[in-house]
JSON list of C-alpha atoms in Angstrom, two decimals:
[
{"chain": "A", "resi": 1246, "resn": "MET", "atom": "CA", "xyz": [-111.13, -109.16, 16.69]},
{"chain": "A", "resi": 1247, "resn": "SER", "atom": "CA", "xyz": [-109.14, -109.33, 13.45]},
{"chain": "A", "resi": 1248, "resn": "THR", "atom": "CA", "xyz": [-106.26, -107.55, 15.18]},
{"chain": "A", "resi": 1249, "resn": "PHE", "atom": "CA", "xyz": [-106.12, -110.36, 17.73]},
{"chain": "A", "resi": 1250, "resn": "TYR", "atom": "CA", "xyz": [-105.93, -113.03, 15.04]},
{"chain": "A", "resi": 1251, "resn": "PHE", "atom": "CA", "xyz": [-103.26, -111.13, 13.10]},
{"chain": "A", "resi": 1252, "resn": "ILE", "atom": "CA", "xyz": [-101.10, -110.74, 16.22]},
{"chain": "A", "resi": 1253, "resn": "ALA", "atom": "CA", "xyz": [-101.73, -114.40, 17.12]},
{"chain": "A", "resi": 1254, "resn": "PHE", "atom": "CA", "xyz": [-100.59, -115.42, 13.64]},
{"chain": "A", "resi": 1255, "resn": "LEU", "atom": "CA", "xyz": [-97.45, -113.32, 14.05]},
{"chain": "A", "resi": 1256, "resn": "SER", "atom": "CA", "xyz": [-96.79, -114.92, 17.45]},
{"chain": "A", "resi": 1257, "resn": "VAL", "atom": "CA", "xyz": [-96.99, -118.42, 16.00]},
{"chain": "A", "resi": 1258, "resn": "PHE", "atom": "CA", "xyz": [-94.99, -117.43, 12.91]},
{"chain": "A", "resi": 1259, "resn": "PHE", "atom": "CA", "xyz": [-92.14, -115.87, 14.90]},
{"chain": "A", "resi": 1260, "resn": "SER", "atom": "CA", "xyz": [-92.16, -118.82, 17.33]},
{"chain": "A", "resi": 1261, "resn": "ILE", "atom": "CA", "xyz": [-91.67, -121.21, 14.41]},
{"chain": "A", "resi": 1262, "resn": "LEU", "atom": "CA", "xyz": [-88.86, -119.02, 13.12]},
{"chain": "A", "resi": 1263, "resn": "VAL", "atom": "CA", "xyz": [-87.19, -119.21, 16.56]},
{"chain": "A", "resi": 1264, "resn": "ILE", "atom": "CA", "xyz": [-87.09, -122.98, 16.28]},
{"chain": "A", "resi": 1265, "resn": "THR", "atom": "CA", "xyz": [-86.12, -123.25, 12.63]},
{"chain": "A", "resi": 1266, "resn": "ALA", "atom": "CA", "xyz": [-83.50, -120.49, 12.39]},
{"chain": "A", "resi": 1267, "resn": "LYS", "atom": "CA", "xyz": [-80.02, -121.80, 11.58]},
{"chain": "A", "resi": 1268, "resn": "ASN", "atom": "CA", "xyz": [-78.22, -118.82, 13.09]},
{"chain": "A", "resi": 1269, "resn": "PRO", "atom": "CA", "xyz": [-78.60, -118.58, 16.92]},
{"chain": "A", "resi": 1270, "resn": "VAL", "atom": "CA", "xyz": [-78.47, -114.77, 16.82]},
{"chain": "A", "resi": 1271, "resn": "HIS", "atom": "CA", "xyz": [-81.39, -114.70, 14.39]},
{"chain": "A", "resi": 1272, "resn": "SER", "atom": "CA", "xyz": [-83.22, -117.13, 16.66]},
{"chain": "A", "resi": 1273, "resn": "ILE", "atom": "CA", "xyz": [-82.88, -114.75, 19.61]},
{"chain": "A", "resi": 1274, "resn": "LEU", "atom": "CA", "xyz": [-83.99, -111.80, 17.49]},
{"chain": "A", "resi": 1275, "resn": "TYR", "atom": "CA", "xyz": [-87.09, -113.76, 16.45]},
{"chain": "A", "resi": 1276, "resn": "LEU", "atom": "CA", "xyz": [-87.68, -114.54, 20.13]},
{"chain": "A", "resi": 1277, "resn": "ILE", "atom": "CA", "xyz": [-87.62, -110.80, 20.85]},
{"chain": "A", "resi": 1278, "resn": "LEU", "atom": "CA", "xyz": [-90.28, -110.31, 18.16]},
{"chain": "A", "resi": 1279, "resn": "THR", "atom": "CA", "xyz": [-92.32, -113.15, 19.65]},
{"chain": "A", "resi": 1280, "resn": "PHE", "atom": "CA", "xyz": [-92.24, -111.54, 23.08]},
{"chain": "A", "resi": 1281, "resn": "PHE", "atom": "CA", "xyz": [-93.21, -108.21, 21.50]},
{"chain": "A", "resi": 1282, "resn": "THR", "atom": "CA", "xyz": [-96.32, -109.84, 20.05]},
{"chain": "A", "resi": 1283, "resn": "PHE", "atom": "CA", "xyz": [-97.08, -111.18, 23.55]},
{"chain": "A", "resi": 1284, "resn": "THR", "atom": "CA", "xyz": [-96.83, -107.60, 24.81]},
{"chain": "A", "resi": 1285, "resn": "VAL", "atom": "CA", "xyz": [-99.36, -106.51, 22.19]},
{"chain": "A", "resi": 1286, "resn": "HIS", "atom": "CA", "xyz": [-101.66, -109.34, 23.32]},
{"chain": "A", "resi": 1287, "resn": "TYR", "atom": "CA", "xyz": [-101.44, -108.11, 26.91]},
{"chain": "A", "resi": 1288, "resn": "ILE", "atom": "CA", "xyz": [-102.37, -104.61, 25.78]},
{"chain": "A", "resi": 1289, "resn": "LEU", "atom": "CA", "xyz": [-105.34, -105.98, 23.83]},
{"chain": "A", "resi": 1290, "resn": "MET", "atom": "CA", "xyz": [-106.49, -107.82, 26.99]},
{"chain": "A", "resi": 1291, "resn": "ASN", "atom": "CA", "xyz": [-106.29, -104.58, 29.02]},
{"chain": "A", "resi": 1292, "resn": "ALA", "atom": "CA", "xyz": [-103.40, -105.87, 31.14]},
{"chain": "A", "resi": 1293, "resn": "GLN", "atom": "CA", "xyz": [-101.07, -102.90, 30.93]},
{"chain": "A", "resi": 1294, "resn": "PHE", "atom": "CA", "xyz": [-98.94, -103.93, 33.89]},
{"chain": "A", "resi": 1295, "resn": "LEU", "atom": "CA", "xyz": [-98.18, -107.33, 32.38]},
{"chain": "A", "resi": 1296, "resn": "ALA", "atom": "CA", "xyz": [-97.41, -105.66, 29.06]},
{"chain": "A", "resi": 1297, "resn": "VAL", "atom": "CA", "xyz": [-94.90, -103.30, 30.66]},
{"chain": "A", "resi": 1298, "resn": "VAL", "atom": "CA", "xyz": [-93.30, -106.05, 32.76]},
{"chain": "A", "resi": 1299, "resn": "ASN", "atom": "CA", "xyz": [-93.05, -108.33, 29.72]},
{"chain": "A", "resi": 1300, "resn": "PHE", "atom": "CA", "xyz": [-91.50, -105.54, 27.68]},
{"chain": "A", "resi": 1301, "resn": "ILE", "atom": "CA", "xyz": [-88.99, -104.46, 30.32]},
{"chain": "A", "resi": 1302, "resn": "VAL", "atom": "CA", "xyz": [-88.06, -107.77, 31.93]},
{"chain": "A", "resi": 1303, "resn": "TYR", "atom": "CA", "xyz": [-88.19, -110.23, 29.05]},
{"chain": "A", "resi": 1304, "resn": "MET", "atom": "CA", "xyz": [-87.36, -108.09, 26.04]},
{"chain": "A", "resi": 1305, "resn": "GLY", "atom": "CA", "xyz": [-85.18, -105.57, 27.79]},
{"chain": "A", "resi": 1306, "resn": "ALA", "atom": "CA", "xyz": [-83.19, -107.72, 30.16]},
{"chain": "A", "resi": 1307, "resn": "ILE", "atom": "CA", "xyz": [-83.34, -111.45, 29.67]},
{"chain": "A", "resi": 1308, "resn": "LEU", "atom": "CA", "xyz": [-83.20, -111.60, 25.89]},
{"chain": "A", "resi": 1309, "resn": "VAL", "atom": "CA", "xyz": [-80.49, -108.96, 25.68]},
{"chain": "A", "resi": 1310, "resn": "LEU", "atom": "CA", "xyz": [-78.53, -111.04, 28.20]},
{"chain": "A", "resi": 1311, "resn": "PHE", "atom": "CA", "xyz": [-79.09, -114.11, 26.00]},
{"chain": "A", "resi": 1312, "resn": "LEU", "atom": "CA", "xyz": [-77.88, -112.18, 22.96]},
{"chain": "A", "resi": 1313, "resn": "TYR", "atom": "CA", "xyz": [-74.72, -110.92, 24.66]},
{"chain": "A", "resi": 1314, "resn": "THR", "atom": "CA", "xyz": [-73.96, -114.36, 26.10]},
{"chain": "A", "resi": 1315, "resn": "LEU", "atom": "CA", "xyz": [-74.44, -115.95, 22.72]},
{"chain": "A", "resi": 1316, "resn": "MET", "atom": "CA", "xyz": [-72.12, -113.43, 21.11]},
{"chain": "A", "resi": 1317, "resn": "LEU", "atom": "CA", "xyz": [-69.45, -114.07, 23.74]},
{"chain": "A", "resi": 1318, "resn": "ILE", "atom": "CA", "xyz": [-69.32, -117.84, 23.39]},
{"chain": "A", "resi": 1319, "resn": "ASN", "atom": "CA", "xyz": [-67.57, -119.45, 20.46]},
{"chain": "A", "resi": 1320, "resn": "LEU", "atom": "CA", "xyz": [-69.97, -121.49, 18.34]},
{"chain": "A", "resi": 1321, "resn": "ASN", "atom": "CA", "xyz": [-67.87, -123.51, 15.91]},
{"chain": "A", "resi": 1322, "resn": "LYS", "atom": "CA", "xyz": [-69.31, -126.44, 14.03]},
{"chain": "A", "resi": 1323, "resn": "GLU", "atom": "CA", "xyz": [-66.02, -128.28, 14.54]},
{"chain": "A", "resi": 1324, "resn": "SER", "atom": "CA", "xyz": [-66.20, -128.06, 18.35]},
{"chain": "A", "resi": 1325, "resn": "GLU", "atom": "CA", "xyz": [-69.80, -129.31, 18.52]},
{"chain": "A", "resi": 1326, "resn": "PRO", "atom": "CA", "xyz": [-69.97, -132.94, 19.61]},
{"chain": "A", "resi": 1327, "resn": "ARG", "atom": "CA", "xyz": [-71.65, -135.45, 17.32]},
{"chain": "A", "resi": 1328, "resn": "LYS", "atom": "CA", "xyz": [-75.00, -136.71, 18.50]},
{"chain": "A", "resi": 1329, "resn": "SER", "atom": "CA", "xyz": [-75.61, -140.42, 18.47]},
{"chain": "A", "resi": 1330, "resn": "ASN", "atom": "CA", "xyz": [-78.49, -141.98, 16.60]},
{"chain": "A", "resi": 1331, "resn": "LEU", "atom": "CA", "xyz": [-80.12, -142.96, 19.91]},
{"chain": "A", "resi": 1332, "resn": "VAL", "atom": "CA", "xyz": [-80.38, -139.30, 20.94]},
{"chain": "A", "resi": 1333, "resn": "LYS", "atom": "CA", "xyz": [-81.92, -138.45, 17.58]},
{"chain": "A", "resi": 1334, "resn": "ILE", "atom": "CA", "xyz": [-84.47, -141.27, 17.85]},
{"chain": "A", "resi": 1335, "resn": "VAL", "atom": "CA", "xyz": [-85.43, -140.21, 21.39]},
{"chain": "A", "resi": 1336, "resn": "GLY", "atom": "CA", "xyz": [-85.85, -136.64, 20.14]},
{"chain": "A", "resi": 1337, "resn": "VAL", "atom": "CA", "xyz": [-88.16, -137.76, 17.33]},
{"chain": "A", "resi": 1338, "resn": "ILE", "atom": "CA", "xyz": [-90.24, -139.88, 19.75]},
{"chain": "A", "resi": 1339, "resn": "ALA", "atom": "CA", "xyz": [-90.50, -136.98, 22.23]},
{"chain": "A", "resi": 1340, "resn": "GLY", "atom": "CA", "xyz": [-91.53, -134.61, 19.44]},
{"chain": "A", "resi": 1341, "resn": "ALA", "atom": "CA", "xyz": [-94.19, -137.07, 18.23]},
{"chain": "A", "resi": 1342, "resn": "CYS", "atom": "CA", "xyz": [-95.55, -137.40, 21.78]},
{"chain": "A", "resi": 1343, "resn": "PHE", "atom": "CA", "xyz": [-95.67, -133.62, 22.13]},
{"chain": "A", "resi": 1344, "resn": "LEU", "atom": "CA", "xyz": [-97.47, -133.31, 18.79]},
{"chain": "A", "resi": 1345, "resn": "ALA", "atom": "CA", "xyz": [-100.01, -135.97, 19.87]},
{"chain": "A", "resi": 1346, "resn": "VAL", "atom": "CA", "xyz": [-100.70, -134.06, 23.10]},
{"chain": "A", "resi": 1347, "resn": "ILE", "atom": "CA", "xyz": [-101.17, -130.79, 21.20]},
{"chain": "A", "resi": 1348, "resn": "VAL", "atom": "CA", "xyz": [-103.56, -132.41, 18.70]},
{"chain": "A", "resi": 1349, "resn": "ALA", "atom": "CA", "xyz": [-105.55, -134.05, 21.51]},
{"chain": "A", "resi": 1350, "resn": "ALA", "atom": "CA", "xyz": [-105.74, -130.77, 23.43]},
{"chain": "A", "resi": 1351, "resn": "THR", "atom": "CA", "xyz": [-107.00, -128.83, 20.41]},
{"chain": "A", "resi": 1352, "resn": "LYS", "atom": "CA", "xyz": [-109.68, -131.45, 19.69]},
{"chain": "A", "resi": 1353, "resn": "THR", "atom": "CA", "xyz": [-111.04, -131.30, 23.23]},
{"chain": "A", "resi": 1354, "resn": "LEU", "atom": "CA", "xyz": [-111.18, -127.51, 23.41]},
{"chain": "A", "resi": 1355, "resn": "GLY", "atom": "CA", "xyz": [-113.80, -126.79, 20.75]},
{"chain": "A", "resi": 1356, "resn": "THR", "atom": "CA", "xyz": [-114.95, -123.24, 20.19]},
{"chain": "A", "resi": 1357, "resn": "SER", "atom": "CA", "xyz": [-115.05, -120.72, 22.99]},
{"chain": "A", "resi": 1358, "resn": "GLN", "atom": "CA", "xyz": [-116.88, -117.49, 23.49]},
{"chain": "A", "resi": 1359, "resn": "PRO", "atom": "CA", "xyz": [-114.94, -114.21, 23.52]},
{"chain": "A", "resi": 1360, "resn": "VAL", "atom": "CA", "xyz": [-113.99, -112.87, 26.94]},
{"chain": "A", "resi": 1361, "resn": "VAL", "atom": "CA", "xyz": [-115.92, -109.80, 27.99]},
{"chain": "A", "resi": 1362, "resn": "LEU", "atom": "CA", "xyz": [-114.50, -107.80, 30.88]},
{"chain": "A", "resi": 1363, "resn": "ASN", "atom": "CA", "xyz": [-117.09, -106.80, 33.47]},
{"chain": "A", "resi": 1364, "resn": "ASN", "atom": "CA", "xyz": [-114.62, -104.43, 35.11]},
{"chain": "A", "resi": 1365, "resn": "PRO", "atom": "CA", "xyz": [-112.68, -102.28, 32.58]},
{"chain": "A", "resi": 1366, "resn": "GLY", "atom": "CA", "xyz": [-110.11, -101.30, 35.24]},
{"chain": "A", "resi": 1367, "resn": "LEU", "atom": "CA", "xyz": [-109.16, -104.91, 35.90]},
{"chain": "A", "resi": 1368, "resn": "GLY", "atom": "CA", "xyz": [-105.55, -104.89, 34.67]},
{"chain": "A", "resi": 1369, "resn": "LEU", "atom": "CA", "xyz": [-104.54, -101.38, 35.65]},
{"chain": "A", "resi": 1370, "resn": "VAL", "atom": "CA", "xyz": [-101.36, -100.79, 37.63]},
{"chain": "A", "resi": 1371, "resn": "LYS", "atom": "CA", "xyz": [-103.17, -98.45, 40.02]},
{"chain": "A", "resi": 1372, "resn": "ASN", "atom": "CA", "xyz": [-105.52, -101.21, 41.18]},
{"chain": "A", "resi": 1373, "resn": "LEU", "atom": "CA", "xyz": [-102.67, -103.72, 41.43]},
{"chain": "A", "resi": 1374, "resn": "GLY", "atom": "CA", "xyz": [-100.66, -101.28, 43.54]},
{"chain": "A", "resi": 1375, "resn": "LYS", "atom": "CA", "xyz": [-103.59, -100.67, 45.89]},
{"chain": "A", "resi": 1376, "resn": "ILE", "atom": "CA", "xyz": [-104.05, -104.40, 46.49]},
{"chain": "A", "resi": 1377, "resn": "LEU", "atom": "CA", "xyz": [-100.32, -105.10, 46.70]},
{"chain": "A", "resi": 1378, "resn": "PHE", "atom": "CA", "xyz": [-99.53, -102.38, 49.22]},
{"chain": "A", "resi": 1379, "resn": "ASN", "atom": "CA", "xyz": [-102.72, -102.71, 51.31]},
{"chain": "A", "resi": 1380, "resn": "GLU", "atom": "CA", "xyz": [-103.70, -106.37, 51.59]},
{"chain": "A", "resi": 1381, "resn": "TYR", "atom": "CA", "xyz": [-100.36, -108.00, 50.74]},
{"chain": "A", "resi": 1382, "resn": "LEU", "atom": "CA", "xyz": [-97.88, -105.55, 52.27]},
{"chain": "A", "resi": 1383, "resn": "LEU", "atom": "CA", "xyz": [-96.32, -108.02, 54.72]},
{"chain": "A", "resi": 1384, "resn": "PRO", "atom": "CA", "xyz": [-95.68, -110.81, 52.14]},
{"chain": "A", "resi": 1385, "resn": "PHE", "atom": "CA", "xyz": [-94.34, -108.18, 49.73]},
{"chain": "A", "resi": 1386, "resn": "GLU", "atom": "CA", "xyz": [-91.86, -106.87, 52.30]},
{"chain": "A", "resi": 1387, "resn": "ILE", "atom": "CA", "xyz": [-90.84, -110.38, 53.37]},
{"chain": "A", "resi": 1388, "resn": "SER", "atom": "CA", "xyz": [-90.13, -111.33, 49.75]},
{"chain": "A", "resi": 1389, "resn": "SER", "atom": "CA", "xyz": [-88.08, -108.16, 49.26]},
{"chain": "A", "resi": 1390, "resn": "VAL", "atom": "CA", "xyz": [-85.96, -108.95, 52.35]},
{"chain": "A", "resi": 1391, "resn": "LEU", "atom": "CA", "xyz": [-85.57, -112.54, 51.12]},
{"chain": "A", "resi": 1392, "resn": "LEU", "atom": "CA", "xyz": [-84.39, -111.34, 47.69]},
{"chain": "A", "resi": 1393, "resn": "LEU", "atom": "CA", "xyz": [-82.00, -108.86, 49.32]},
{"chain": "A", "resi": 1394, "resn": "SER", "atom": "CA", "xyz": [-80.48, -111.58, 51.50]},
{"chain": "A", "resi": 1395, "resn": "ALA", "atom": "CA", "xyz": [-80.15, -113.88, 48.47]},
{"chain": "A", "resi": 1396, "resn": "MET", "atom": "CA", "xyz": [-78.35, -111.10, 46.58]},
{"chain": "A", "resi": 1397, "resn": "VAL", "atom": "CA", "xyz": [-75.96, -110.47, 49.47]},
{"chain": "A", "resi": 1398, "resn": "GLY", "atom": "CA", "xyz": [-75.31, -114.21, 49.77]},
{"chain": "A", "resi": 1399, "resn": "ALA", "atom": "CA", "xyz": [-74.59, -114.48, 46.04]},
{"chain": "A", "resi": 1400, "resn": "VAL", "atom": "CA", "xyz": [-72.12, -111.59, 46.25]},
{"chain": "A", "resi": 1401, "resn": "LEU", "atom": "CA", "xyz": [-70.38, -113.14, 49.26]},
{"chain": "A", "resi": 1402, "resn": "LEU", "atom": "CA", "xyz": [-70.15, -116.52, 47.52]},
{"chain": "A", "resi": 1403, "resn": "ALA", "atom": "CA", "xyz": [-68.85, -114.96, 44.31]},
{"chain": "A", "resi": 1404, "resn": "THR", "atom": "CA", "xyz": [-66.03, -113.01, 45.98]},
{"chain": "A", "resi": 1405, "resn": "LYS", "atom": "CA", "xyz": [-62.92, -114.96, 46.77]},
{"chain": "A", "resi": 1406, "resn": "ASP", "atom": "CA", "xyz": [-60.88, -114.62, 49.89]},
{"chain": "A", "resi": 1407, "resn": "THR", "atom": "CA", "xyz": [-57.70, -112.93, 48.66]},
{"chain": "A", "resi": 1408, "resn": "LYS", "atom": "CA", "xyz": [-55.82, -113.32, 51.93]},
{"chain": "A", "resi": 1409, "resn": "THR", "atom": "CA", "xyz": [-53.14, -116.00, 51.94]},
{"chain": "A", "resi": 1410, "resn": "ALA", "atom": "CA", "xyz": [-52.10, -117.56, 55.22]}
]
């Protein structure tokens, strides 16, 4: 149980560092650490498939893409537009509303009992694969054809017609 609280503390700590970091590259690196702590949480909850997907998709693909995109764009302080005072006031009001909602939500929760798994094989990939390819085979195949057609459409839209009339 103490491992859970330590990893939860690290998740919150790295999340705060993502928000407060001055350098955007450091912010993305802290976000990678935050997602790594989420992966550890998934492993502690016996959800190995979610842990692997979180590790591969979020940490391995999306955040690396963010990092490369951030390194390719030019972030000069001189080119950044000045924000008006109205935008700053709206941001403070929105942040105060968000803080009020968080405080209200934590007061209504109270204490909860720890989750005890009745089935220890609940989050295993083997069981997920059996259900996915037995009961949900048709929706799985339809979604794969839909994604394939979306990818072909994106490629066709991205290519330009080089013929001149």
